[in-house]
Tab-separated table of C-alpha atoms and ligand atoms in Angstrom:
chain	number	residue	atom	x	y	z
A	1	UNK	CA	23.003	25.658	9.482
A	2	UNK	CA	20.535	26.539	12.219
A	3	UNK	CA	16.766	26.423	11.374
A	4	UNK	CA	15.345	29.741	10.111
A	5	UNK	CA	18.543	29.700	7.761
A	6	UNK	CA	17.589	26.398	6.297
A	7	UNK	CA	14.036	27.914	6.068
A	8	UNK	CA	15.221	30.651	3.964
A	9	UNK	CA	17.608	29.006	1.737
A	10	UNK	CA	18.161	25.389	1.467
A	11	UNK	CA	17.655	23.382	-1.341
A	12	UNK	CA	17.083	26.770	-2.929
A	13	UNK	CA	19.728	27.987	-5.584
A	14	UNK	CA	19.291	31.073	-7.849
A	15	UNK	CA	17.870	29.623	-11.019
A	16	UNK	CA	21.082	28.801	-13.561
A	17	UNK	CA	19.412	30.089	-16.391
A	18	UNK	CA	18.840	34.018	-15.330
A	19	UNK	CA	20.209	34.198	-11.975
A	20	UNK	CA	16.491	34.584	-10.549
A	21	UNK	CA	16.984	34.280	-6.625
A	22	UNK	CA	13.576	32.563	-6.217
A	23	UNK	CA	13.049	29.037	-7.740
A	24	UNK	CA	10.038	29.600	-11.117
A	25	UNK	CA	7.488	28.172	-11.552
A	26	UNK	CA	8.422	25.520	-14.051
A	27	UNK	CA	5.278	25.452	-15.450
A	28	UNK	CA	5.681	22.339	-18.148
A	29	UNK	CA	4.651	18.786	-18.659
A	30	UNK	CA	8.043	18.048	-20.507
A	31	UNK	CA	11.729	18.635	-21.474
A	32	UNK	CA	13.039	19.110	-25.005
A	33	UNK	CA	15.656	16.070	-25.635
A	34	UNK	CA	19.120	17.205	-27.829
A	35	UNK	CA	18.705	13.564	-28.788
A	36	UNK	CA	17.127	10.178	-27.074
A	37	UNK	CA	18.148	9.764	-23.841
A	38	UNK	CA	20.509	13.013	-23.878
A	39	UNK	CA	18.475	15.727	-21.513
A	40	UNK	CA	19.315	17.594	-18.498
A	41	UNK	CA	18.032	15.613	-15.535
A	42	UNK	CA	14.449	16.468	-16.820
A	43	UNK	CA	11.688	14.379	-18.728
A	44	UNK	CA	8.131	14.369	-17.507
A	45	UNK	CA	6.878	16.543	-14.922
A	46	UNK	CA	5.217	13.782	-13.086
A	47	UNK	CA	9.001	11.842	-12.618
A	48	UNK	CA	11.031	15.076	-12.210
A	49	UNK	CA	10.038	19.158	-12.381
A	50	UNK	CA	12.892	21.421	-10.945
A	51	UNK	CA	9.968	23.492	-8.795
A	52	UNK	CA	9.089	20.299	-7.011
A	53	UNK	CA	12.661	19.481	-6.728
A	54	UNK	CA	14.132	22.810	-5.158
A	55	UNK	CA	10.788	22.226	-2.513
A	56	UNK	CA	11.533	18.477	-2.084
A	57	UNK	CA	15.289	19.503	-1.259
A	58	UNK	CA	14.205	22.416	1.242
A	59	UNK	CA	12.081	19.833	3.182
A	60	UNK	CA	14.607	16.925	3.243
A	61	UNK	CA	16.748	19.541	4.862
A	62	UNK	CA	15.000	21.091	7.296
A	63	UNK	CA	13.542	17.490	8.809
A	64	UNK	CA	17.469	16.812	8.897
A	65	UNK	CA	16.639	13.856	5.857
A	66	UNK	CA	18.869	13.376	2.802
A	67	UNK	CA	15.625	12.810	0.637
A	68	UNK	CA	12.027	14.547	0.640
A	69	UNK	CA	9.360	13.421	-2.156
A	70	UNK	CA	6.139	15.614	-2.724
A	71	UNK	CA	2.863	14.542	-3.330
A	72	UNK	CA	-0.974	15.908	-4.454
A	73	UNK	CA	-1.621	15.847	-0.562
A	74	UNK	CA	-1.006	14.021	2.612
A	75	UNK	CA	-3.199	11.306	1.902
A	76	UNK	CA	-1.543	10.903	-1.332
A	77	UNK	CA	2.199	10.591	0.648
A	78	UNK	CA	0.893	8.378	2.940
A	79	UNK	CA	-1.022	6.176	0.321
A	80	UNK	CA	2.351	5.986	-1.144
A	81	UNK	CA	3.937	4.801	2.382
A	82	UNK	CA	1.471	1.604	2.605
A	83	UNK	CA	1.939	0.366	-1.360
A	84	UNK	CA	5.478	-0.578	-0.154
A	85	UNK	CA	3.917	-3.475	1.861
A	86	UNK	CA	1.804	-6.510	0.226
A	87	UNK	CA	-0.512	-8.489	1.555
A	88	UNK	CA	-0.154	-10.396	4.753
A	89	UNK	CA	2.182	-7.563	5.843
A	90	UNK	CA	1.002	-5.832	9.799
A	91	UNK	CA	1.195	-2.443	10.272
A	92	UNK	CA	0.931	-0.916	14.081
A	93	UNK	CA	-0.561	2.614	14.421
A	94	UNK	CA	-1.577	5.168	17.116
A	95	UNK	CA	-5.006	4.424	17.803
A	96	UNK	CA	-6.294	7.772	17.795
A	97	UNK	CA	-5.116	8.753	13.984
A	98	UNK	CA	-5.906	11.627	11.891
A	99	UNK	CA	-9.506	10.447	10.549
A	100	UNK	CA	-8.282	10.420	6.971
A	101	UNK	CA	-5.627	8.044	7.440
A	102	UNK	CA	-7.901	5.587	9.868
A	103	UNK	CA	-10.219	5.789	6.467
A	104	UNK	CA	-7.660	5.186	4.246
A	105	UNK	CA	-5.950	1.980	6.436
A	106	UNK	CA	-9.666	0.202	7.001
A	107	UNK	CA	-11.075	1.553	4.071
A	108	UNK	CA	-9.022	0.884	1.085
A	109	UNK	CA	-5.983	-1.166	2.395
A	110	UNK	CA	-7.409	-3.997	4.441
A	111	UNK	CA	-8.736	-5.338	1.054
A	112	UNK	CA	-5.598	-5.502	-0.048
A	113	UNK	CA	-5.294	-7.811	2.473
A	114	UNK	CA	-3.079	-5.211	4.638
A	115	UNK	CA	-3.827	-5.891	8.635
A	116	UNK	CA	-3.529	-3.149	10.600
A	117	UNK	CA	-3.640	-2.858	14.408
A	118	UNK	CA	-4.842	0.405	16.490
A	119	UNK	CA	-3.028	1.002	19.875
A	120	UNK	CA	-2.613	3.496	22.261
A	121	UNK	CA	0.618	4.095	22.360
A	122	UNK	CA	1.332	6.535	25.533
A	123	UNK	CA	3.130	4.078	27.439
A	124	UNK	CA	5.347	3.269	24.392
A	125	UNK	CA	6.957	0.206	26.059
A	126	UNK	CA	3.304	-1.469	25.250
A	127	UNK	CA	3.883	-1.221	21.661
A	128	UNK	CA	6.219	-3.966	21.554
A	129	UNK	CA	3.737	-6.958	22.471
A	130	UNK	CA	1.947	-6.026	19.299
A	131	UNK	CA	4.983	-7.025	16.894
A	132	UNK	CA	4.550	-10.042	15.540
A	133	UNK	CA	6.736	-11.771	12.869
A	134	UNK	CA	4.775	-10.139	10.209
A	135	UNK	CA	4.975	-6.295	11.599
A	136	UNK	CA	6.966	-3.991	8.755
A	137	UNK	CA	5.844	-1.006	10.050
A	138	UNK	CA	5.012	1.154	12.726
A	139	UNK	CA	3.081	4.500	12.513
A	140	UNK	CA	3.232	7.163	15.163
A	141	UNK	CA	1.281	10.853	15.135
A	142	UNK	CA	2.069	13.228	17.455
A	143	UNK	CA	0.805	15.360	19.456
A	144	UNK	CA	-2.358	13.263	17.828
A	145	UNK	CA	-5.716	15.318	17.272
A	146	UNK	CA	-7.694	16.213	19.054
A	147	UNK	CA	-7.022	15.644	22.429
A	148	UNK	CA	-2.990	16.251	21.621
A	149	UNK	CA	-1.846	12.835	22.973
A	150	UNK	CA	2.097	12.623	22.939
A	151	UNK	CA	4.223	9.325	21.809
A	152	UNK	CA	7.724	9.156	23.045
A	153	UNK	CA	8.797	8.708	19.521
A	154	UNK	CA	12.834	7.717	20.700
A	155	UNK	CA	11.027	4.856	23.116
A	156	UNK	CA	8.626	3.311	19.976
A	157	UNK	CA	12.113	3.827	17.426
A	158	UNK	CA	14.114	1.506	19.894
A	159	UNK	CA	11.413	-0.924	19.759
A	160	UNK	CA	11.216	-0.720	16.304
A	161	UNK	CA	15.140	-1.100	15.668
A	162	UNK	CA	15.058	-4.148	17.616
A	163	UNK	CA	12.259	-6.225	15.691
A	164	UNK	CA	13.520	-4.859	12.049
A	165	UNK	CA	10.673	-2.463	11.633
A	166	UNK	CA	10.078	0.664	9.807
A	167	UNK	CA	9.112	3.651	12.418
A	168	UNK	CA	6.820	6.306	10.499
A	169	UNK	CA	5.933	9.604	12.092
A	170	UNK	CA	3.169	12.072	10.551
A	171	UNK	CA	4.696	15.197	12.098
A	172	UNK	CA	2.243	17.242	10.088
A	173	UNK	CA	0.991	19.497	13.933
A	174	UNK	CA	4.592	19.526	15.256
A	175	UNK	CA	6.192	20.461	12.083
A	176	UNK	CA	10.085	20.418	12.205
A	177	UNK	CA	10.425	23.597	14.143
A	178	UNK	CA	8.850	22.102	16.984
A	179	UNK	CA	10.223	18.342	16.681
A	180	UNK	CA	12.675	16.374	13.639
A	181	UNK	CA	11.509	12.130	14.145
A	182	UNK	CA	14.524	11.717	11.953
A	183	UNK	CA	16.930	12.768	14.142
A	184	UNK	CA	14.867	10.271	17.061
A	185	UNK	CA	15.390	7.603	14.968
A	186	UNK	CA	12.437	7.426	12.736
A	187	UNK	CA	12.635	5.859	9.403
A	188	UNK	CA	10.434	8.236	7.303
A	189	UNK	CA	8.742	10.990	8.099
A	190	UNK	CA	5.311	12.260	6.352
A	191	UNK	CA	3.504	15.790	6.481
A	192	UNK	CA	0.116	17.470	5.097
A	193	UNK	CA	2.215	20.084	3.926
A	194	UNK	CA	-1.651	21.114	3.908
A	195	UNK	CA	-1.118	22.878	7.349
A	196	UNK	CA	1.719	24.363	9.014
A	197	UNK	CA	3.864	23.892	6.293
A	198	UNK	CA	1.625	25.628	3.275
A	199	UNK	CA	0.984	27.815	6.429
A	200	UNK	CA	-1.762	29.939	4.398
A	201	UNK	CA	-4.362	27.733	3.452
A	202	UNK	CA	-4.176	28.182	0.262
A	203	UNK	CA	-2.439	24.628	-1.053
A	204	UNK	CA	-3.586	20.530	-0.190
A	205	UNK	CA	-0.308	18.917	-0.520
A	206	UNK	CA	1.797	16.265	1.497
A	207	UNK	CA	5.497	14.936	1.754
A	208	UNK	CA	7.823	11.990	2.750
A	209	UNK	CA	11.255	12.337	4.081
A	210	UNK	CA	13.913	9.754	5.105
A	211	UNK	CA	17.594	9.372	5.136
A	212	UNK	CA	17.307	5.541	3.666
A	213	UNK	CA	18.515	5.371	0.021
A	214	UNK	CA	16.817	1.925	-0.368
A	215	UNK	CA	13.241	3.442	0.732
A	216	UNK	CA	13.810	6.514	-1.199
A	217	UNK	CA	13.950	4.858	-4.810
A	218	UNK	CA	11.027	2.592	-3.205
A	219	UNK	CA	8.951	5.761	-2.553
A	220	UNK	CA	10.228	7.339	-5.569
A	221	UNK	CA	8.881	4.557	-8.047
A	222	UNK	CA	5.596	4.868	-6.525
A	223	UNK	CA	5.238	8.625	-6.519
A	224	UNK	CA	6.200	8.132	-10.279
A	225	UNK	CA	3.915	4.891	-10.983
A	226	UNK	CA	0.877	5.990	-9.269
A	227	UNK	CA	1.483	9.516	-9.702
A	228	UNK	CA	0.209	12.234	-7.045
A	229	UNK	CA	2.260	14.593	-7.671
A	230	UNK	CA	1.807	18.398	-6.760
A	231	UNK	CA	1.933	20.915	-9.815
A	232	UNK	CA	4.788	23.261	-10.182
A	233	UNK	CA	2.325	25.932	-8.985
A	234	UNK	CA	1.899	24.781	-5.483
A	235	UNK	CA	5.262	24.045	-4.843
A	236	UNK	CA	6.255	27.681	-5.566
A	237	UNK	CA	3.399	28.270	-3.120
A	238	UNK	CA	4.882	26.509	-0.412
A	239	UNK	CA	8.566	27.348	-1.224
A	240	UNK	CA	7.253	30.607	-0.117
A	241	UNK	CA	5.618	29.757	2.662
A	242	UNK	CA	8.652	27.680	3.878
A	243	UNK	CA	10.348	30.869	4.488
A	244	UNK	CA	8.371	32.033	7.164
A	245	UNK	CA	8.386	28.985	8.892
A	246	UNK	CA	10.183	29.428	12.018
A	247	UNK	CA	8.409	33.101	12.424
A	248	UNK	CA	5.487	31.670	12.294
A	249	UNK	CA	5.763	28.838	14.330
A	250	UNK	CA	7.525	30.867	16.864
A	251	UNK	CA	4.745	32.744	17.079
A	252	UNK	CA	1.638	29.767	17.035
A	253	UNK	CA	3.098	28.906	19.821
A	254	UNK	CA	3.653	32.053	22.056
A	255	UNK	CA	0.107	32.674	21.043
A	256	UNK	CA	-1.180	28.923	21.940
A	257	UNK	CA	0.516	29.150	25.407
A	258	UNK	CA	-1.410	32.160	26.167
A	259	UNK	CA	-4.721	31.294	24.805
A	260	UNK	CA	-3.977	27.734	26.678
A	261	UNK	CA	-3.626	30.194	30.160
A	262	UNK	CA	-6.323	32.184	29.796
A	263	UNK	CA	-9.044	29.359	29.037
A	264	UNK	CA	-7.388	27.574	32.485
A	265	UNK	CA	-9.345	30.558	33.875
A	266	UNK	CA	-12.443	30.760	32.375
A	267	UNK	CA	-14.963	28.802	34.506
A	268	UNK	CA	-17.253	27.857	31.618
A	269	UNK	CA	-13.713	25.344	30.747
A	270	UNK	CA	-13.793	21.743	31.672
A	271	UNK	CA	-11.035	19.537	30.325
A	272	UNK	CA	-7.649	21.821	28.715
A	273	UNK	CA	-5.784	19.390	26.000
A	274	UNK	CA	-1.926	21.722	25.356
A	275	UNK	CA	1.026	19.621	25.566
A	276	UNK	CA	2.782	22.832	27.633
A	277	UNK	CA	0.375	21.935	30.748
A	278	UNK	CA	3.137	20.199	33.115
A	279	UNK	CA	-0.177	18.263	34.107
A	280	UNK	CA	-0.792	17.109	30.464
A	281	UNK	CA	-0.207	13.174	30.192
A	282	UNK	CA	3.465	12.729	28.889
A	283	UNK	CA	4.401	16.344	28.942
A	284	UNK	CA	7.789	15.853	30.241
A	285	UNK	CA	8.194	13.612	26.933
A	286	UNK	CA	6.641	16.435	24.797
A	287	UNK	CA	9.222	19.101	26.789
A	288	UNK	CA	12.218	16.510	25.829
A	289	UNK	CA	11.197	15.690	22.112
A	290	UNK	CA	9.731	19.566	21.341
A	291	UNK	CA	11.493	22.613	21.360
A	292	UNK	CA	8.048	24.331	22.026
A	293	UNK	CA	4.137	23.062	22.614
A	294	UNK	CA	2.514	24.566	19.579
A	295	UNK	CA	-0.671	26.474	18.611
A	296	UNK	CA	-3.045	23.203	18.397
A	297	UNK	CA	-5.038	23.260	21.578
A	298	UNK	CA	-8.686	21.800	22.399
A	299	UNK	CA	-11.244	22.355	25.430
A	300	UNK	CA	-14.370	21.041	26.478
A	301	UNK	CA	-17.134	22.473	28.427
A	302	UNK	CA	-18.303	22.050	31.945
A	303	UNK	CA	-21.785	21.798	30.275
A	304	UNK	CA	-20.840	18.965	28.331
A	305	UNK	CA	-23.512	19.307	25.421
A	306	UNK	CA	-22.879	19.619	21.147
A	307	UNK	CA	-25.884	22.363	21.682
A	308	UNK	CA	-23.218	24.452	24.216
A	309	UNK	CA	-20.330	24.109	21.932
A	310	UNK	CA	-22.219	24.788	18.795
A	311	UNK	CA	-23.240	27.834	20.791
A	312	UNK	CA	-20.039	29.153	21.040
A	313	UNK	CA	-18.901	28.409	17.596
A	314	UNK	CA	-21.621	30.243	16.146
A	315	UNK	CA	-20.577	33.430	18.507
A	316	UNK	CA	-16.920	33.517	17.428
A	317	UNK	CA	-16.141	36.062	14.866
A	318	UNK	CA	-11.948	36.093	14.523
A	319	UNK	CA	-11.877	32.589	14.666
A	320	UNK	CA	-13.559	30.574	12.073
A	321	UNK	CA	-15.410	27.333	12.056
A	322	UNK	CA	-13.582	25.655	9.402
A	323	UNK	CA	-11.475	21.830	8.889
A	324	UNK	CA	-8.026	22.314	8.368
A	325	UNK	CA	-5.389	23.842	10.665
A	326	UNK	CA	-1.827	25.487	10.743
A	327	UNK	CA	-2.503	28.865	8.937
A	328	UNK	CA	-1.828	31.859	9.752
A	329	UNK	CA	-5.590	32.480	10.654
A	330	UNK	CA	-7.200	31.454	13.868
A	331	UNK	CA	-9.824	28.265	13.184
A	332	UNK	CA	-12.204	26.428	15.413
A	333	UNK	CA	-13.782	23.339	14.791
A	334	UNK	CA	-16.048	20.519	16.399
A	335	UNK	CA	-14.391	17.328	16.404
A	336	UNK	CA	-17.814	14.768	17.312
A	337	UNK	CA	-19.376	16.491	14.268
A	338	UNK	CA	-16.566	17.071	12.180
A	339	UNK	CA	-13.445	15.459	11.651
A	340	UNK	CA	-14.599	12.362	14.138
A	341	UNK	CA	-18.803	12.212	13.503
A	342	UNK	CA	-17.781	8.542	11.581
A	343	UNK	CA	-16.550	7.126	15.387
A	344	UNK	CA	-19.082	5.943	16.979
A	345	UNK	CA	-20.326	7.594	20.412
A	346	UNK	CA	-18.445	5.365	22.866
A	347	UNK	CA	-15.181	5.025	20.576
A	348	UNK	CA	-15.062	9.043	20.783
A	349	UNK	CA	-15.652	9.491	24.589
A	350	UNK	CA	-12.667	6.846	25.240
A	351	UNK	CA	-10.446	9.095	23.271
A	352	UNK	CA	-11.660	12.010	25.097
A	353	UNK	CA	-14.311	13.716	21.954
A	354	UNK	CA	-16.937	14.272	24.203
A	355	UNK	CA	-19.737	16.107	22.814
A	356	UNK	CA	-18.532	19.552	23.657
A	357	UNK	CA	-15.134	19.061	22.552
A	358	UNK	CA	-13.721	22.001	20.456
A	359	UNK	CA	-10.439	22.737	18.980
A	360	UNK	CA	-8.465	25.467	18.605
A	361	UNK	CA	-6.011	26.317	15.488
A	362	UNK	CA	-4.421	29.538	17.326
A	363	UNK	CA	-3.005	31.992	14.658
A	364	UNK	CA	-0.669	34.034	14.472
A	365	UNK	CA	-3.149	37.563	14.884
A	366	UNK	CA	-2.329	39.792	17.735
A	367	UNK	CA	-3.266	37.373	20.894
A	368	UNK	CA	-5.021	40.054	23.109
A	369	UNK	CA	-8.023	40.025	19.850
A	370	UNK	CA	-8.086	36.118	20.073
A	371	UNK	CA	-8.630	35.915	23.812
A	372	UNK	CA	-11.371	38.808	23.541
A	373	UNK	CA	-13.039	36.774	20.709
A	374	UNK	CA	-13.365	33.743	22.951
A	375	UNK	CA	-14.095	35.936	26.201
A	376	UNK	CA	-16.947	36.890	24.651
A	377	UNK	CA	-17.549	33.262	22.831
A	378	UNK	CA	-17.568	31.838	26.000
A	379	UNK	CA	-19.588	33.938	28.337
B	1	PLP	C1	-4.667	16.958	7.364
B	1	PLP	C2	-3.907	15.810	7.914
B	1	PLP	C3	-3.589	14.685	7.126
B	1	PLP	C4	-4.064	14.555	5.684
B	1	PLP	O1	-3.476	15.498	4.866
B	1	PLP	P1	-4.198	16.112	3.539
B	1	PLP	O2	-3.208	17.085	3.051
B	1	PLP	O3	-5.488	16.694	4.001
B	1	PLP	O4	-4.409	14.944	2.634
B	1	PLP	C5	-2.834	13.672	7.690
B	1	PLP	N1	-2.424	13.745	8.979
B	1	PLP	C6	-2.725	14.794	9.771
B	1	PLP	C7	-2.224	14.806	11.171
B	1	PLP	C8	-3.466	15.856	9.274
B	1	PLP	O5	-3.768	16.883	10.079
């Protein structure tokens, strides 16, 4: 089945009871029992609720996976991830993560006892002289946010394979209309279902794919034993959503490439971060792993001041200043304050968040309104 087909229908049957073509909202904490032990696949909604399952199903499939486990959010399914691992265990990851999952990692798990190491990973021949004999996993993002670097995921799953590591890939800003890990030779796959996925910013939830039996019941028993697991309510939500995927993405991207063009020509533009630029570092990797370059795209100005770009963000009226990304609405945001103010100064510029960096979430509105908005934003 090609890809807007699995959108649309897998993992989705009509429901067996009244033939109902979309999945209900099996909105119960538990399943009546004929006798002990003798029920239909169903006992406690945080172990097993058929809306959750019909959504877990649909994801599996369309990251090409055999199993998909939802969670409360992405945190949550990535939390989830590191409890497989005990103390004394290394884990490698992109040094410019999502700030969430940086928190989480040197927050909460190194006093577990959990090391983790932070490397650029660009030139993903490098990541090998970071495996030790301790490494179980490695744990990849991208195109990585803000400054959309891209990680030849096939090169970092080879090294991987050879030391006996798990490869993990948050593919929450490609989505798998844009790039499937799995089928690169990732172990597991994770998403903030949050974003692109939800697609209307209207649900905080997160996933886990992976083909491997043995780290499905793993992840499983976890979900189940620490238990952040969506309600029934959300997963309808994003059921829905699912269906539009493709449509949607198709057109993020379209729109990205032509905001991307136009601010190449704007003279108040210093620095242009879009995986589609054939100058953009590793974009013939991005063309080879991606069908497409996607809507995510950040800037920063030639007057390289927070007071400029808080200038502009205050002037834009389609898109809005707002966390979060992957609706179907247009959103700007200012990384140094916002989703990286707790990096200090010179950590930030080496990753490129200078102090007028912005970044884009392009929608999917009619493109000649968003490149007015930031005409006019930026003059
Ligand atoms: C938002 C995000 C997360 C965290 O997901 P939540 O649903 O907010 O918990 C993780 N990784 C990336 C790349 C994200 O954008």
């Amino acid at each position: 089945m090609k890809f807007g087909t699995k959108a649309i229908h897998a993992g989705v049957e009509p429901d067996p009871t009244t033939g109902a073509i979309m999945t209900p909202i099996y909105q119960t904490s538990t399943y009546v029992q004929a006798s002990p032990g003798d029920h239909k696949g169903y006992e406690y909604s945080r172990t097993q609720n058929p809306t959750r399952a019909a959504l877990e199903s649909s994801l599996a499939a369309l990251e090409n996976a055999k199993f998909g486990l939802c969670f409360s959010s992405g945190l949550g399914a990535i939390d989830a991830v590191i409890k497989m691992f005990r103390p004394g265990d290394e884990i490698i990851s992109t040094n410019d993560l999502y700030g969430g999952t940086y928190r989480l990692f040197t927050k909460i798990f190194e006093q577990y006892g959990i090391k983790f190491t932070f490397v650029p990973m660009s030139e993903a021949a490098s990541v090998e002289q970071h495996i030790t004999d301790k490494t179980r996993l490695i744990w990849v993002e991208t195109p990585t946010n803000p400054v959309m670097n891209i990680i030849d995921i096939e090169a970092v799953a080879k090294i991987a394979k050879k030391h006996n590591v798990l490869l993990g890939v948050d593919n929450t800003f490609s989505t798998p209309y844009l790039q499937t890990p799995m089928d690169l030779g990732a172990d597991l796959v994770m998403h903030s279902v949050t974003k692109y996925l939800g697609g209307h910013s209207d649900v905080v939830m997160g996933a886990l794919v992976t083909s491997s039996e043995e780290l499905a019941k793993k992840l499983a028993f976890i979900q189940n034993s620490c238990g952040a697991v969506p309600g029934p309510q959300d997963c309808f939500l994003v059921l829905r959503g699912l269906k539009t995927l493709h449509i949607r993405m198709q057109r993020h991207c379209e729109n990205g490439r032509k905001v991307a063009e136009y601010l190449k020509t704007n003279p108040a533009v210093d620095k242009l971060y879009w995986p589609g630029f054939e100058t953009h570092v590793n974009h013939e990797v991005a063309a080879r792993q991606m069908r497409d370059f996607g809507g995510m795209i950040s800037f920063n100005l030639k007057t390289d001041t927070r007071e400029a770009a808080f200038k502009i963000l205050e002037k834009v009226r389609l898109f809005s200043l707002a966390e979060s990304l992957g609706g179907v609405e247009s959103l700007c945001g200012h990384p140094a304050s916002m989703t990286h103010a707790a990096i200090p100064l010179n950590e930030r510029q080496k990753t490129g968040v200078s102090d007028s960096l912005i970044r884009l979430s392009v929608g999917i509105e009619d493109v000649e309104d968003l490149i007015a908005d930031l005409k006019q934003a930026l003059s």
